[in-house]
Short mmCIF file of C-alpha atoms and ligand atoms in Angstrom, two decimals:
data_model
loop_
_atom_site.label_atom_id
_atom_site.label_comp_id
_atom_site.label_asym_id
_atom_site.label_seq_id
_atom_site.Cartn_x
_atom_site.Cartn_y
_atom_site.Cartn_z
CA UNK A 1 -22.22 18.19 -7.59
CA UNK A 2 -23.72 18.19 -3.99
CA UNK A 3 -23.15 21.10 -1.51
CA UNK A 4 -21.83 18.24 0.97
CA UNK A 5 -18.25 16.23 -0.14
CA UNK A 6 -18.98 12.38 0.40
CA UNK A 7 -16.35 10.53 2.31
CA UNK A 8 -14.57 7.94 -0.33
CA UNK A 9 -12.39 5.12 -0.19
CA UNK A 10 -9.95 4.62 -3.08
CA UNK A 11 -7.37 1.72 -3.33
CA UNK A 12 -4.13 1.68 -4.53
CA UNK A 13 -2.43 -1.18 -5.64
CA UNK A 14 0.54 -2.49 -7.81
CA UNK A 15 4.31 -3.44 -7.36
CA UNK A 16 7.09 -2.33 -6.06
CA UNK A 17 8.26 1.18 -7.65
CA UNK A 18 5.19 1.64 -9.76
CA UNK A 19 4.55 5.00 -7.71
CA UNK A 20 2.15 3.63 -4.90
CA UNK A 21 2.82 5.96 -2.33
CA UNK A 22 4.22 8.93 -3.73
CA UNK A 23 0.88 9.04 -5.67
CA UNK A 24 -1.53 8.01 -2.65
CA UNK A 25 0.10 11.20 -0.39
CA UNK A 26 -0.51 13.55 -3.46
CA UNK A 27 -3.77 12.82 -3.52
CA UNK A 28 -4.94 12.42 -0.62
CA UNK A 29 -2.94 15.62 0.35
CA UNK A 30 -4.94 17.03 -2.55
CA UNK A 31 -8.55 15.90 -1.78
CA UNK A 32 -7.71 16.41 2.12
CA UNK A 33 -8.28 12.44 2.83
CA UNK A 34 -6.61 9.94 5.27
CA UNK A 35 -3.70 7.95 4.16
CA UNK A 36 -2.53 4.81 4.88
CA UNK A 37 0.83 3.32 3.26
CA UNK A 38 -0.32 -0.71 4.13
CA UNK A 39 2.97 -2.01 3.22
CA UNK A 40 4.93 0.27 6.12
CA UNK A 41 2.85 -1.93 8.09
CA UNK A 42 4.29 -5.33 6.58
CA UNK A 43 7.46 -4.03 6.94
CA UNK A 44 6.69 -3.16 10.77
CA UNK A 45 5.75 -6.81 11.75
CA UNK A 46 9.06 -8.08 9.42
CA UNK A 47 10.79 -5.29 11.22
CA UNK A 48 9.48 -6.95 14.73
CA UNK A 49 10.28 -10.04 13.96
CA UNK A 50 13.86 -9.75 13.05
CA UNK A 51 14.10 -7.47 16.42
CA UNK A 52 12.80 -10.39 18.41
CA UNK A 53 14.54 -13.18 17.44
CA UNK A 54 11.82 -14.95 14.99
CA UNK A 55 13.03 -16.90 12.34
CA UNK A 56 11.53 -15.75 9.23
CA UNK A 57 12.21 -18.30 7.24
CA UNK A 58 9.94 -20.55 9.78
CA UNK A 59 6.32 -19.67 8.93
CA UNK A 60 5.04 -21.50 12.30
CA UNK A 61 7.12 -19.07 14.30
CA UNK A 62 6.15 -16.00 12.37
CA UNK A 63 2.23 -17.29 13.13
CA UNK A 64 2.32 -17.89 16.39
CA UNK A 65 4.18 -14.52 17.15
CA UNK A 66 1.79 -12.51 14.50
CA UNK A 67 -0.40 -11.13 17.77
CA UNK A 68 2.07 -10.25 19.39
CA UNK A 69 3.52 -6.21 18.34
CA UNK A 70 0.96 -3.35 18.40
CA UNK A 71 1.30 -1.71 15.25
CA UNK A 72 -0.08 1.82 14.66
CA UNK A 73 -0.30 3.95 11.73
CA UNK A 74 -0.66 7.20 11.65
CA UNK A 75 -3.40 8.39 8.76
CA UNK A 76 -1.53 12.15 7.91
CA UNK A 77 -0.29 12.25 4.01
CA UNK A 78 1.80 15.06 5.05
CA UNK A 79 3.78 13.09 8.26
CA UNK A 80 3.06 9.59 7.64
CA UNK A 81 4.07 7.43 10.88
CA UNK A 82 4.30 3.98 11.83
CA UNK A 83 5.30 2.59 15.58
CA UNK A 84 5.64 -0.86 16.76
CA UNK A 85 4.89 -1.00 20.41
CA UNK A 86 5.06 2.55 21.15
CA UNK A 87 8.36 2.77 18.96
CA UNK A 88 8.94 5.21 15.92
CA UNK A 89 9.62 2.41 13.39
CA UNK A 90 9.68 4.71 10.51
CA UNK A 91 13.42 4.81 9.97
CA UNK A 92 14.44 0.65 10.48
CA UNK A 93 11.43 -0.40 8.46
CA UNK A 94 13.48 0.63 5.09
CA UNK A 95 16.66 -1.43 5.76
CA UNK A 96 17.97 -3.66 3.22
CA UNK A 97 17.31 -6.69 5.64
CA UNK A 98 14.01 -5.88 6.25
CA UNK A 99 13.02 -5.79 2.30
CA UNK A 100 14.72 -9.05 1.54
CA UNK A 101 12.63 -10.77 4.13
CA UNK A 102 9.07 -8.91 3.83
CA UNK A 103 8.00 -11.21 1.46
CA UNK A 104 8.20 -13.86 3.17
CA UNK A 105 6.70 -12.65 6.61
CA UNK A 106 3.60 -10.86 4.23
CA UNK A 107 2.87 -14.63 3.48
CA UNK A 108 1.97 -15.87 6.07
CA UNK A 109 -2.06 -16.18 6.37
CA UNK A 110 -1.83 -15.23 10.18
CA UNK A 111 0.06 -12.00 9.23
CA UNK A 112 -2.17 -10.96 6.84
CA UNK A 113 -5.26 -11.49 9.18
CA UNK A 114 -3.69 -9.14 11.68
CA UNK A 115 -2.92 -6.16 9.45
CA UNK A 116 -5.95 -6.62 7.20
CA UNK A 117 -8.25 -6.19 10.72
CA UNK A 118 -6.15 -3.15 11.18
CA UNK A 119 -5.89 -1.60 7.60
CA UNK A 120 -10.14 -2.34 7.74
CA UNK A 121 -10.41 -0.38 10.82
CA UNK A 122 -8.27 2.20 10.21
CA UNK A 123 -10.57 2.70 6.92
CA UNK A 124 -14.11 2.53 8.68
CA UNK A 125 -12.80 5.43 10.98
CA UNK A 126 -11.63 8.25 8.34
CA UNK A 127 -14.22 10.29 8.20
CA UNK A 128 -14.14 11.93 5.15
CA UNK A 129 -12.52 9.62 3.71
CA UNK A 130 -9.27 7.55 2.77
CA UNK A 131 -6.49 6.63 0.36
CA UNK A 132 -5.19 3.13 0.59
CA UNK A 133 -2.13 1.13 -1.09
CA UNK A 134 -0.80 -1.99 -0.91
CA UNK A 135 -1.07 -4.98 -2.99
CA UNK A 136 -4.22 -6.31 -2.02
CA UNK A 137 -6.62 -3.63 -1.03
CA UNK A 138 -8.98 -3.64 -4.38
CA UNK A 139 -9.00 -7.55 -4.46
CA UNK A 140 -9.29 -8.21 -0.44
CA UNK A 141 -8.92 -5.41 2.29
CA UNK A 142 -11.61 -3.31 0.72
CA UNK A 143 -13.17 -4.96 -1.94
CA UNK A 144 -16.29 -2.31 -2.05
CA UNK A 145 -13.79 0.38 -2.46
CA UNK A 146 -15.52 3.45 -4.36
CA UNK A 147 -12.33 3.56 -6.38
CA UNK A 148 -9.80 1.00 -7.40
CA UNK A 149 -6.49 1.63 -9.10
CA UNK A 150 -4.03 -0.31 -10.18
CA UNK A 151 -0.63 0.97 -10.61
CA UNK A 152 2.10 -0.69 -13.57
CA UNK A 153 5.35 0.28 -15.11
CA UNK A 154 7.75 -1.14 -16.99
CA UNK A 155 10.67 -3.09 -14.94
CA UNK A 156 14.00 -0.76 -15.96
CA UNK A 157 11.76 2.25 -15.33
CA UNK A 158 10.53 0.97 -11.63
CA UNK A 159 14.19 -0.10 -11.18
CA UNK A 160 15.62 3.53 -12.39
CA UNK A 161 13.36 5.38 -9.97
CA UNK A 162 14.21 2.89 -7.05
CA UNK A 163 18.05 3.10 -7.56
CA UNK A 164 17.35 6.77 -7.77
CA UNK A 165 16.42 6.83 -4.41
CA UNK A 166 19.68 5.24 -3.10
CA UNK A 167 22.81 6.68 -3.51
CA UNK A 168 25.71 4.72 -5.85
CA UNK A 169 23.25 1.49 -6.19
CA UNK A 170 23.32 -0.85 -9.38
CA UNK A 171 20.18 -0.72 -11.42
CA UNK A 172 20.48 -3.98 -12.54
CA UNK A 173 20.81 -5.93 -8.63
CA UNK A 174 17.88 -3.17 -7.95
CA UNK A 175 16.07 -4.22 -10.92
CA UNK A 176 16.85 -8.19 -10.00
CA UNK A 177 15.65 -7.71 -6.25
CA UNK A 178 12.29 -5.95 -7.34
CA UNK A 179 11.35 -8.61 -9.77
CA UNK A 180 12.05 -11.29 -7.40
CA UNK A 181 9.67 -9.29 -5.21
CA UNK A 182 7.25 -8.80 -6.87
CA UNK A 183 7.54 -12.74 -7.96
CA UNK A 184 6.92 -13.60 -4.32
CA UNK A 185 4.23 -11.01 -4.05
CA UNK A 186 2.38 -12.28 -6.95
CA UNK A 187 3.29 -15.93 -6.30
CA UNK A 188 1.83 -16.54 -2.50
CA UNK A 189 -1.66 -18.25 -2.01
CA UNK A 190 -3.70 -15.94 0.27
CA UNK A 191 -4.76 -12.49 -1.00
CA UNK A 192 -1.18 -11.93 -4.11
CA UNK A 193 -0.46 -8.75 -5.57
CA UNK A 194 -3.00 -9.02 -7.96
CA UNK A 195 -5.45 -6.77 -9.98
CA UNK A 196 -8.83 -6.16 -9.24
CA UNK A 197 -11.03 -6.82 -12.15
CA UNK A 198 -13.31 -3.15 -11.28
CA UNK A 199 -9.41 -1.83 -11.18
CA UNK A 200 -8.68 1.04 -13.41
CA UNK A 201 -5.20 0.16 -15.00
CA UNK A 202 -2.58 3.30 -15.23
CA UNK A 203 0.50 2.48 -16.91
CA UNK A 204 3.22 5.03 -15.53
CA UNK A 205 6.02 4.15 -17.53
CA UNK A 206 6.34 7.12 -19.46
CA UNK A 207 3.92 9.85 -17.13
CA UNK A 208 5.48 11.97 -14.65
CA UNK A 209 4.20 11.73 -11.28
CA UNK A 210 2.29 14.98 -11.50
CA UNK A 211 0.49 13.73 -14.39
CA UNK A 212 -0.30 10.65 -12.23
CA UNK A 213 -1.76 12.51 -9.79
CA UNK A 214 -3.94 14.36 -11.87
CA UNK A 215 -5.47 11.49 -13.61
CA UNK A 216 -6.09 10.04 -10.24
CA UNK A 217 -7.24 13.03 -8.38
CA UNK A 218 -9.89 13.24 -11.82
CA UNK A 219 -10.79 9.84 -11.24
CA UNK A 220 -11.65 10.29 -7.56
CA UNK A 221 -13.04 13.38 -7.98
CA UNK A 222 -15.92 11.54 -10.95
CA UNK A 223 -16.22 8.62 -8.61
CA UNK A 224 -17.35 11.13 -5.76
CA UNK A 225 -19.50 13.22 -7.62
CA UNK A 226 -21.58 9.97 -8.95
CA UNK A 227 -21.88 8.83 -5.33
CA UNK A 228 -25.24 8.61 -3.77
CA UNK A 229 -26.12 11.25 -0.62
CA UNK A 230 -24.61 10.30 2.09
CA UNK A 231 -27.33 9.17 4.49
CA UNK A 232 -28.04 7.04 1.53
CA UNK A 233 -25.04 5.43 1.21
CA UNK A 234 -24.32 4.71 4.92
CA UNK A 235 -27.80 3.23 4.95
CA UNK A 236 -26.52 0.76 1.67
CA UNK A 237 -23.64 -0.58 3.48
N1 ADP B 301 5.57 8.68 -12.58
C1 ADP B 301 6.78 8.74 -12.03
N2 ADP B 301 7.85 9.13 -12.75
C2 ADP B 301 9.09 9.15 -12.22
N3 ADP B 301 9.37 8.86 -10.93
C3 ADP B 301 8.36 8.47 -10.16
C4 ADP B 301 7.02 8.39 -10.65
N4 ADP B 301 6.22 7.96 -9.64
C5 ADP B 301 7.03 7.78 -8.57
N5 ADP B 301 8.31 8.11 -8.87
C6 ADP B 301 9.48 7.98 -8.00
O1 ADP B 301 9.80 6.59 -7.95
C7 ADP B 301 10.19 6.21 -6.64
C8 ADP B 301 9.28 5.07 -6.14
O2 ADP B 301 7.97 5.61 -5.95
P1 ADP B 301 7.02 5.09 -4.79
O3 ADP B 301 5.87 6.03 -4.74
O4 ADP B 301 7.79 4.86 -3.53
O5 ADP B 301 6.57 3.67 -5.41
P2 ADP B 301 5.86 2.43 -4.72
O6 ADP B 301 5.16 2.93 -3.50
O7 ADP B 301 4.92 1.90 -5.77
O8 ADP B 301 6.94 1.44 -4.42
C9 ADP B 301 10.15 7.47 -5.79
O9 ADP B 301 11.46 8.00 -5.72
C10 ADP B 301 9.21 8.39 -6.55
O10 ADP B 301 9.54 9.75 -6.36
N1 YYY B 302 -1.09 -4.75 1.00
C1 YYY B 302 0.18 -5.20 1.03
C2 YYY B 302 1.25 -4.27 1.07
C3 YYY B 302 2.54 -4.76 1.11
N2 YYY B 302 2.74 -6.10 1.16
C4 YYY B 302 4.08 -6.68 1.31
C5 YYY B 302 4.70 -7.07 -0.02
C6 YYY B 302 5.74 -6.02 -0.27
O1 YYY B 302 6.87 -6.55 -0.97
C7 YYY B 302 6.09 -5.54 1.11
C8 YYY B 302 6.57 -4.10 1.23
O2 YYY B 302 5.62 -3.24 0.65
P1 YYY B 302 6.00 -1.75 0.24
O3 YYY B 302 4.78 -1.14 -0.34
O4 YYY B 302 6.66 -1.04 1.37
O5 YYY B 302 7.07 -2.01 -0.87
P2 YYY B 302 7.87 -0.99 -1.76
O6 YYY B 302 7.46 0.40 -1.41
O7 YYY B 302 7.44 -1.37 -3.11
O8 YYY B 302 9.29 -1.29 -1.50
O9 YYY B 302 4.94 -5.73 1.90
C9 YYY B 302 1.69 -6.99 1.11
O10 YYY B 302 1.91 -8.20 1.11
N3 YYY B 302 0.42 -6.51 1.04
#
């Protein structure tokens, strides 16, 4: 290993419930990189949207109003953040109404050019590095990633954890809602939920999520180590 830690970029991706986030501020919190939850900031422009009147089932109106909020994201696995023009949006981007219409405002291409410009520049400034997830970062935000994972569980088990999260809910209308999702995810033409094919596949159906973060933190921690110096590597890209 060198004497000096290289910085490193690792995607994240997968659907909903497969342990995205939870495992992305573990180990980032672990390796002491930036963190970036990409789909707080989907939420944030559905989130504006809805706040301003837009009609998201109209995919003109969500375009032509896709410049328009100044999302920022705050890059601390311990306090992650999120404001839409200078507003704390951390709390209303987790409504119910907000996740039944995401989808839909995530495809439209004009949305997606937005927050991918951000999510790139928010990468190219963390220093020593960053963990990203979302559903699109291995195959199109950061395609030269140093790491790419790709996050999968079964369907009852994503829907179990979910439900767990909400108090009294039915697993089966969470399970229902997630699928349909994900469906929509997978399903829209520019940049779906989708696999990279350098992705490293971890099936957490039956791991906890400590023993997802160690076989993540390992991977990161192999990737780094077989990383060129850095003066090298900046010189490469
Ligand atoms: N391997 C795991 N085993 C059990 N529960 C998990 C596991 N990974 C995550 N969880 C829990 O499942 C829920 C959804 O996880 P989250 O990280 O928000 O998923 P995602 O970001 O992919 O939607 C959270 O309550 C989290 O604590
Ligand atoms: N890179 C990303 C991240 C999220 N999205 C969209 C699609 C997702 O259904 C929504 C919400 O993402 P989020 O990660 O918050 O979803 P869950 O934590 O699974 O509920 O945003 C996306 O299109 N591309």
């Amino acid at each position: 290993m060198s004497d000096t830690v290289e910085s490193v970029i690792v995607a994240i991706d997968g659907p909903s419930g497969t342990g995205k986030s939870s495992t992305s501020k573990a180990v980032a919190s672990a390796l002491g990189l930036s963190y970036l939850d990409t789909g707080a900031q989907y939420r944030a422009i559905t989130w504006w949207m809805l706040s301003n009147g837009i009609d998201t089932a109209d995919p003109l109106a969500i375009a032509s109003a896709a410049g328009k909020p100044v999302i920022e994201s705050g890059t601390d696995p311990a306090a992650p953040a999120i404001t839409v023009d200078g507003v704390d949006a951390s709390g209303p981007i987790r409504t119910q109404e907000v996740t039944s219409k995401v989808s839909a405002v995530s495809a439209v291409p004009e949305v997606r050019e937005v927050i991918t410009g951000l999510q790139r520049s928010i990468a190219a400034a963390a220093a020593r590095g960053i963990v990203v997830e979302g559903r699109d970062i291995g195959t199109t935000v950061l395609p030269d990633a140093d790491l790419k994972i790709f996050l999968t569980a079964s369907p009852e088990a994503r829907a179990a954890r979910r439900s767990g999260e909400i108090k009294g809910s039915d697993v089966a209308a969470t399970r229902a809602a997630l699928v349909a999702r994900d469906a929509a995810d997978s399903g829209r033409k520019t940049s779906p939920l989708a696999k990279a094919d350098d992705a490293v596949e971890v099936d957490t159906t039956e791991l906890t999520l400590q023993q997802v973060v160690e076989r993540v933190v390992a991977l990161v921690e192999e990737r780094r180590d077989a990383l060129p110096g850095a003066g090298e590597r900046t010189a490469a890209r």
